[in-house]
Short mmCIF file of C-alpha atoms and ligand atoms in Angstrom, two decimals:
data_model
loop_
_atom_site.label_atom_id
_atom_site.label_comp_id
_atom_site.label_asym_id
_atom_site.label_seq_id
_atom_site.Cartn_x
_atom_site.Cartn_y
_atom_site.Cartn_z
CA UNK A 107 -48.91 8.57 -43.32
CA UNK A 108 -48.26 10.78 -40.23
CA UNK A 109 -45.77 10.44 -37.75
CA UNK A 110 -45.34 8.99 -34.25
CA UNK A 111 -44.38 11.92 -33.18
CA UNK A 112 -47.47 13.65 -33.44
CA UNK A 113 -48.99 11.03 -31.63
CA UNK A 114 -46.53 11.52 -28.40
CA UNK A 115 -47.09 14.78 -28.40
CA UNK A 116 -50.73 15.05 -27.60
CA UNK A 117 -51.59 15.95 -24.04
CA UNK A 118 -52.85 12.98 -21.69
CA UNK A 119 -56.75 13.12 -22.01
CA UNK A 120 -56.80 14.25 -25.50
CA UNK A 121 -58.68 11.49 -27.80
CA UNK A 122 -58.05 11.67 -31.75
CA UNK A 123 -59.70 10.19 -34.38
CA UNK A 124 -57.23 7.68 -36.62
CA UNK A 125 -59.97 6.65 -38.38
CA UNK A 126 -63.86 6.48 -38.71
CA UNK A 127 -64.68 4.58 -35.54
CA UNK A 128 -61.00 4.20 -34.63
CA UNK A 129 -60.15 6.42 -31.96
CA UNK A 130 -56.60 6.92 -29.90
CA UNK A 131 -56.64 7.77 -26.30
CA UNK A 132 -53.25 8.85 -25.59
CA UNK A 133 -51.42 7.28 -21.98
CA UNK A 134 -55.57 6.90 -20.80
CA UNK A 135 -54.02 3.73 -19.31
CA UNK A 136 -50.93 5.89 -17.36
CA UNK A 137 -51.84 5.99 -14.24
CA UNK A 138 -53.26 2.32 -14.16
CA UNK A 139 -49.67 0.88 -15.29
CA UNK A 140 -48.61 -0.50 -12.10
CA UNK A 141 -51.86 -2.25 -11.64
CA UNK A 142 -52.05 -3.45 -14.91
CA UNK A 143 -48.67 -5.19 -15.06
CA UNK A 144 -49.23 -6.63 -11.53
CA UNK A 145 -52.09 -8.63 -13.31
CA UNK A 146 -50.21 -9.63 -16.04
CA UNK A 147 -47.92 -10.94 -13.80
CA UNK A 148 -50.31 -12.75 -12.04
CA UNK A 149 -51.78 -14.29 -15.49
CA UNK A 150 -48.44 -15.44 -16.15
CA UNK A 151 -47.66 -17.29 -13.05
CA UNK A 152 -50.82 -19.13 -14.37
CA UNK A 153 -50.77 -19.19 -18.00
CA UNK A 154 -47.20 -18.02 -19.09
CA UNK A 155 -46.33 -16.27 -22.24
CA UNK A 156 -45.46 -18.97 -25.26
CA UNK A 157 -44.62 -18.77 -28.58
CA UNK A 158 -47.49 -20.46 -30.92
CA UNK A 159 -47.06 -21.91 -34.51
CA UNK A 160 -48.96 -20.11 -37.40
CA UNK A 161 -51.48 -22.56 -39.39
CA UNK A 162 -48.18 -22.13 -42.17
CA UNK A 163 -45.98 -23.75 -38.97
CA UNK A 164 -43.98 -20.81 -38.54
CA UNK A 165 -43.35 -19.90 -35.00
CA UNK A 166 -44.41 -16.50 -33.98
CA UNK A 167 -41.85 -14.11 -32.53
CA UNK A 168 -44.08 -12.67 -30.24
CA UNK A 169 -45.10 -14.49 -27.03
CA UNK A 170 -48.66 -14.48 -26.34
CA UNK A 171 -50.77 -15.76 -23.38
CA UNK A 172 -54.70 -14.89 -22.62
CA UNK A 173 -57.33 -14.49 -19.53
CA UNK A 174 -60.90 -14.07 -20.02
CA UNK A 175 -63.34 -17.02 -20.41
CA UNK A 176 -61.63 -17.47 -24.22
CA UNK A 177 -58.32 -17.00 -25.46
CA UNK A 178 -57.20 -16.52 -28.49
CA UNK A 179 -54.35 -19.77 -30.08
CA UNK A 180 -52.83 -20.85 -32.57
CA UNK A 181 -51.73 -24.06 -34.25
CA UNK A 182 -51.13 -25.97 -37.18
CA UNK A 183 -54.89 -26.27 -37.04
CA UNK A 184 -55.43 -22.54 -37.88
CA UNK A 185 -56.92 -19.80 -35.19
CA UNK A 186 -59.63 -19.80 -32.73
CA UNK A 187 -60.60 -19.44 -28.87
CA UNK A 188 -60.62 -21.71 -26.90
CA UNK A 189 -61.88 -22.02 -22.82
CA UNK A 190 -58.56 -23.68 -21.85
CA UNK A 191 -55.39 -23.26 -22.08
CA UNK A 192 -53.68 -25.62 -24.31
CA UNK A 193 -50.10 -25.73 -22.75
CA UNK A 194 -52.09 -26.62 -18.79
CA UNK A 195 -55.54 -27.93 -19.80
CA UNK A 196 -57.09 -25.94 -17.34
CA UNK A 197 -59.53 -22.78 -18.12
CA UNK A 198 -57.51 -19.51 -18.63
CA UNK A 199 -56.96 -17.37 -15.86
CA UNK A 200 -59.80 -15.15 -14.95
CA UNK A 201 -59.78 -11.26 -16.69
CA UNK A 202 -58.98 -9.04 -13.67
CA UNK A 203 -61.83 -6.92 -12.69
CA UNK A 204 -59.71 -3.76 -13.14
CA UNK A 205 -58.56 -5.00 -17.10
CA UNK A 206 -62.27 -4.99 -17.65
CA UNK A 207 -63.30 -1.86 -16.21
CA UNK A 208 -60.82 0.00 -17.63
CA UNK A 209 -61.72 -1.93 -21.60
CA UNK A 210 -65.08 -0.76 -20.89
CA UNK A 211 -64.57 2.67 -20.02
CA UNK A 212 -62.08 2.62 -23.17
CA UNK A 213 -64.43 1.12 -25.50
CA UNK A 214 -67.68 3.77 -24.30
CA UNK A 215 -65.16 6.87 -24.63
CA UNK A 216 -64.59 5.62 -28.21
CA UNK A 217 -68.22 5.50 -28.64
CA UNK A 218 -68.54 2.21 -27.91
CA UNK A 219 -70.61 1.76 -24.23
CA UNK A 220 -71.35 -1.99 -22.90
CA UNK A 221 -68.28 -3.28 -23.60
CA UNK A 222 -68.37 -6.75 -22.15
CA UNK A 223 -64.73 -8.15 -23.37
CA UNK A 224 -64.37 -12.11 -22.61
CA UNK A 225 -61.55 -12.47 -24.21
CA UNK A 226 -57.92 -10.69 -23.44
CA UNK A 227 -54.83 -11.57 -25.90
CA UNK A 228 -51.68 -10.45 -24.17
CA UNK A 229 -48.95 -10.11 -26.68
CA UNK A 230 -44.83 -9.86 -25.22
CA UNK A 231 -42.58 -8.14 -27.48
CA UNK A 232 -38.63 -8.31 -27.45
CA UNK A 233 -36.73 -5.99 -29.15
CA UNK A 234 -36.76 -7.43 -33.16
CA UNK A 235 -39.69 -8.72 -32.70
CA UNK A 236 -43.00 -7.15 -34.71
CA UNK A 237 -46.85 -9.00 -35.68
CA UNK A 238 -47.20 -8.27 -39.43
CA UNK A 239 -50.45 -6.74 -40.59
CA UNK A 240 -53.95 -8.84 -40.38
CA UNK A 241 -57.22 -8.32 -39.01
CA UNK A 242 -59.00 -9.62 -35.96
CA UNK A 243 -61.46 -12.08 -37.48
CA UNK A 244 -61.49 -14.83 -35.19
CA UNK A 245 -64.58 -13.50 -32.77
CA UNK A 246 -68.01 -14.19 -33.84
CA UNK A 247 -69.38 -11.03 -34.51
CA UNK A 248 -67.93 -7.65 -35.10
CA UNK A 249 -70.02 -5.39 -33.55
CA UNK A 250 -68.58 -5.30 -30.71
CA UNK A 251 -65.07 -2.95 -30.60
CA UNK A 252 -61.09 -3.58 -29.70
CA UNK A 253 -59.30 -2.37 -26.87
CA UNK A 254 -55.67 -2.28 -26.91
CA UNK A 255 -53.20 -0.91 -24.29
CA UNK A 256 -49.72 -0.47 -24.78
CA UNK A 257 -47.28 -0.85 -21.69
CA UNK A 258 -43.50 -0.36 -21.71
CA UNK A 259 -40.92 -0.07 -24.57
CA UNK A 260 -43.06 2.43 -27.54
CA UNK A 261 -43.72 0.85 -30.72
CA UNK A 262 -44.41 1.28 -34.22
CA UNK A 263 -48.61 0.47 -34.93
CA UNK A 264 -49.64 0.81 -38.11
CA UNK A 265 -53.26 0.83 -38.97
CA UNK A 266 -54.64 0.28 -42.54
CA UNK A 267 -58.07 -0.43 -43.90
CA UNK A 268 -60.17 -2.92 -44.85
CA UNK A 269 -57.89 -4.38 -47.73
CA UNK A 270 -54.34 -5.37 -47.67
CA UNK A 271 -53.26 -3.27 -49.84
CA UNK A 272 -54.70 0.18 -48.20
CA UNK A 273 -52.23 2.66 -47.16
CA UNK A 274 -51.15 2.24 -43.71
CA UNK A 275 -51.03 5.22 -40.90
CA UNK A 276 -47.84 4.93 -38.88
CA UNK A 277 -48.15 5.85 -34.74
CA UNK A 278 -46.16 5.51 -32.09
CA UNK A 279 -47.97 3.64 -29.31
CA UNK A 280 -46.20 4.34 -25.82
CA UNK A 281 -46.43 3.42 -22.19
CA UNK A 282 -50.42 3.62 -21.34
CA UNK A 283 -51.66 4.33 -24.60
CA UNK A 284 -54.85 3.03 -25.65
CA UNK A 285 -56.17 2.41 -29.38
CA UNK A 286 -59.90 1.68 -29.60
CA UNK A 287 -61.10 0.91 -33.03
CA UNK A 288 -65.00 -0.97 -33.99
CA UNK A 289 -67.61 -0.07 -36.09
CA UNK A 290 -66.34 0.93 -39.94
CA UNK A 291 -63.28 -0.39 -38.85
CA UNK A 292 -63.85 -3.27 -36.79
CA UNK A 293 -61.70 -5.52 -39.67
CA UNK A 294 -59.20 -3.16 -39.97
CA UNK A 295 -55.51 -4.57 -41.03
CA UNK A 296 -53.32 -3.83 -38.28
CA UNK A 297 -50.10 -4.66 -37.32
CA UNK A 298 -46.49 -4.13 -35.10
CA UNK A 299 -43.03 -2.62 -36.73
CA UNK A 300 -40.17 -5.02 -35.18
CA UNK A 301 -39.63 -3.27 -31.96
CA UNK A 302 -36.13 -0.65 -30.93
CA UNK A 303 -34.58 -1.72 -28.76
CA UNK A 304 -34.47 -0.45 -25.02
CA UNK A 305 -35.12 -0.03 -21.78
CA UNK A 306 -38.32 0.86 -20.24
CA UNK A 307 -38.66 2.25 -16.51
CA UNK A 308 -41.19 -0.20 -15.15
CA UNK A 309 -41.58 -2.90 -17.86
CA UNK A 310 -37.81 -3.81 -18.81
CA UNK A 311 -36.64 -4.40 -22.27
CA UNK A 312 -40.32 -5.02 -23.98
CA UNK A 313 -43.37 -4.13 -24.85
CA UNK A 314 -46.59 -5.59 -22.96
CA UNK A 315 -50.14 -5.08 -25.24
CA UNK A 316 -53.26 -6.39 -24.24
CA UNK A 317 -56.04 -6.78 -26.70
CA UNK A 318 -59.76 -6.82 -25.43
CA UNK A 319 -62.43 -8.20 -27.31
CA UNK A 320 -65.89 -9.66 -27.30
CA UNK A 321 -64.82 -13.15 -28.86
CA UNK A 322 -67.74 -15.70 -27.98
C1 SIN B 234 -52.60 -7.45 -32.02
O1 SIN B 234 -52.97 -7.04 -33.11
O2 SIN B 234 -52.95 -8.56 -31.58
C2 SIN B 234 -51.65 -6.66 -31.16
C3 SIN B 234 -51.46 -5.26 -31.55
C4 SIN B 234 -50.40 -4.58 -30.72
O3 SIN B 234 -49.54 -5.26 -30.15
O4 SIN B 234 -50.41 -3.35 -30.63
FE1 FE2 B 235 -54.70 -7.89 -34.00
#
């Protein structure tokens, strides 16, 4: 275990290693905030944030939405992509040229060039509200890495390993930070501590994270 607080105190521009193949790139998404949430706004004007039902019919606390030529749902049916949004019937809004550019230039920095994501999750939490550990399985291969940016209210990530059970590293993910993680591990359980409550500068009272990933 280490703390968050070692995380927030690395200077801007300083990648760490959390694991083999997992890297952090601490507030590498700063300075593209404004942008960033301008196109989430524009997603959800399009495609807004919902709460879906696990396979087990609970209803997830965390709102999600997607762009990207897939998007990532789920139902009483399970999880999978899909090309349309379920809630519209129409084809999910298209990934912003600047989420994808700046995925890419994530993913290569972690080692990971020609990053070609077609799929972006964005996840909405409120404060209470947490995603308990799993691992991205859903795409259809795993070589390819995921991207995740953090905007507005910090929160609690914790990254494990390959099994359930495997200890977990604790990190505070703030405003612009970036977590990259592919390779050794691509599967990776991974998951959100119920988020403190706040107030965030730019983003309000929640946290904004958008997960790229090569899905189809
Ligand atoms: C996810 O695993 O889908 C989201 C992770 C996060 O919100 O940081
Ligand atoms: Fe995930």
């Amino acid at each position: 275990m280490i703390s968050g607080d070692l995380f927030a105190d690395t200077p801007p521009g300083q990648s760490w290693a959390l694991a083999p193949g997992a890297w952090c790139l601490p507030a590498r998404a700063r300075d593209h905030a404004e942008e960033l949430l301008a196109a989430v706004a524009w997603v959800v004007a399009r495609a807004p944030f919902r709460h879906m039902r696990t396979p087990g019919g609970r209803v997830m606390g965390v709102g999600l939405t997607n762009c990207g030529a897939l998007g990532w749902v789920s139902d009483e049916g399970g999880y999978r992509y899909t090309e349309r949004d379920p809630l519209s019937g129409h084809p999910w809004p298209t990934m912003p040229q600047g989420f994808r550019e700046l995925a890419a230039a994530c993913a290569a920095e972690g080692g990971y060039p020609g990053f070609a994501p077609d799929a972006c999750l964005i996840n909405c939490y409120e404060p209470g509200v947490g995603l308990s550990p799993h691992q991205d399985r859903d795409e259809q291969d795993f070589a390819a890495p995921i991207v995740s940016v953090s905007l507005g209210l910090p929160a609690v990530f914790l990254f494990g390993g390959l099994r359930r059970r495997d200890v977990f590293r604790r990190l505070t993910l703030a405003h612009g930070d970036v977590v990259v993680w592919g390779g050794p591990t691509r599967l990776a359980y991974h998951g959100v501590q119920p988020l403190r409550d706040g107030a965030h500068a730019m983003v309000g009272r929640k946290r904004i994270n958008l997960t790229f990933r090569q899905a189809g």
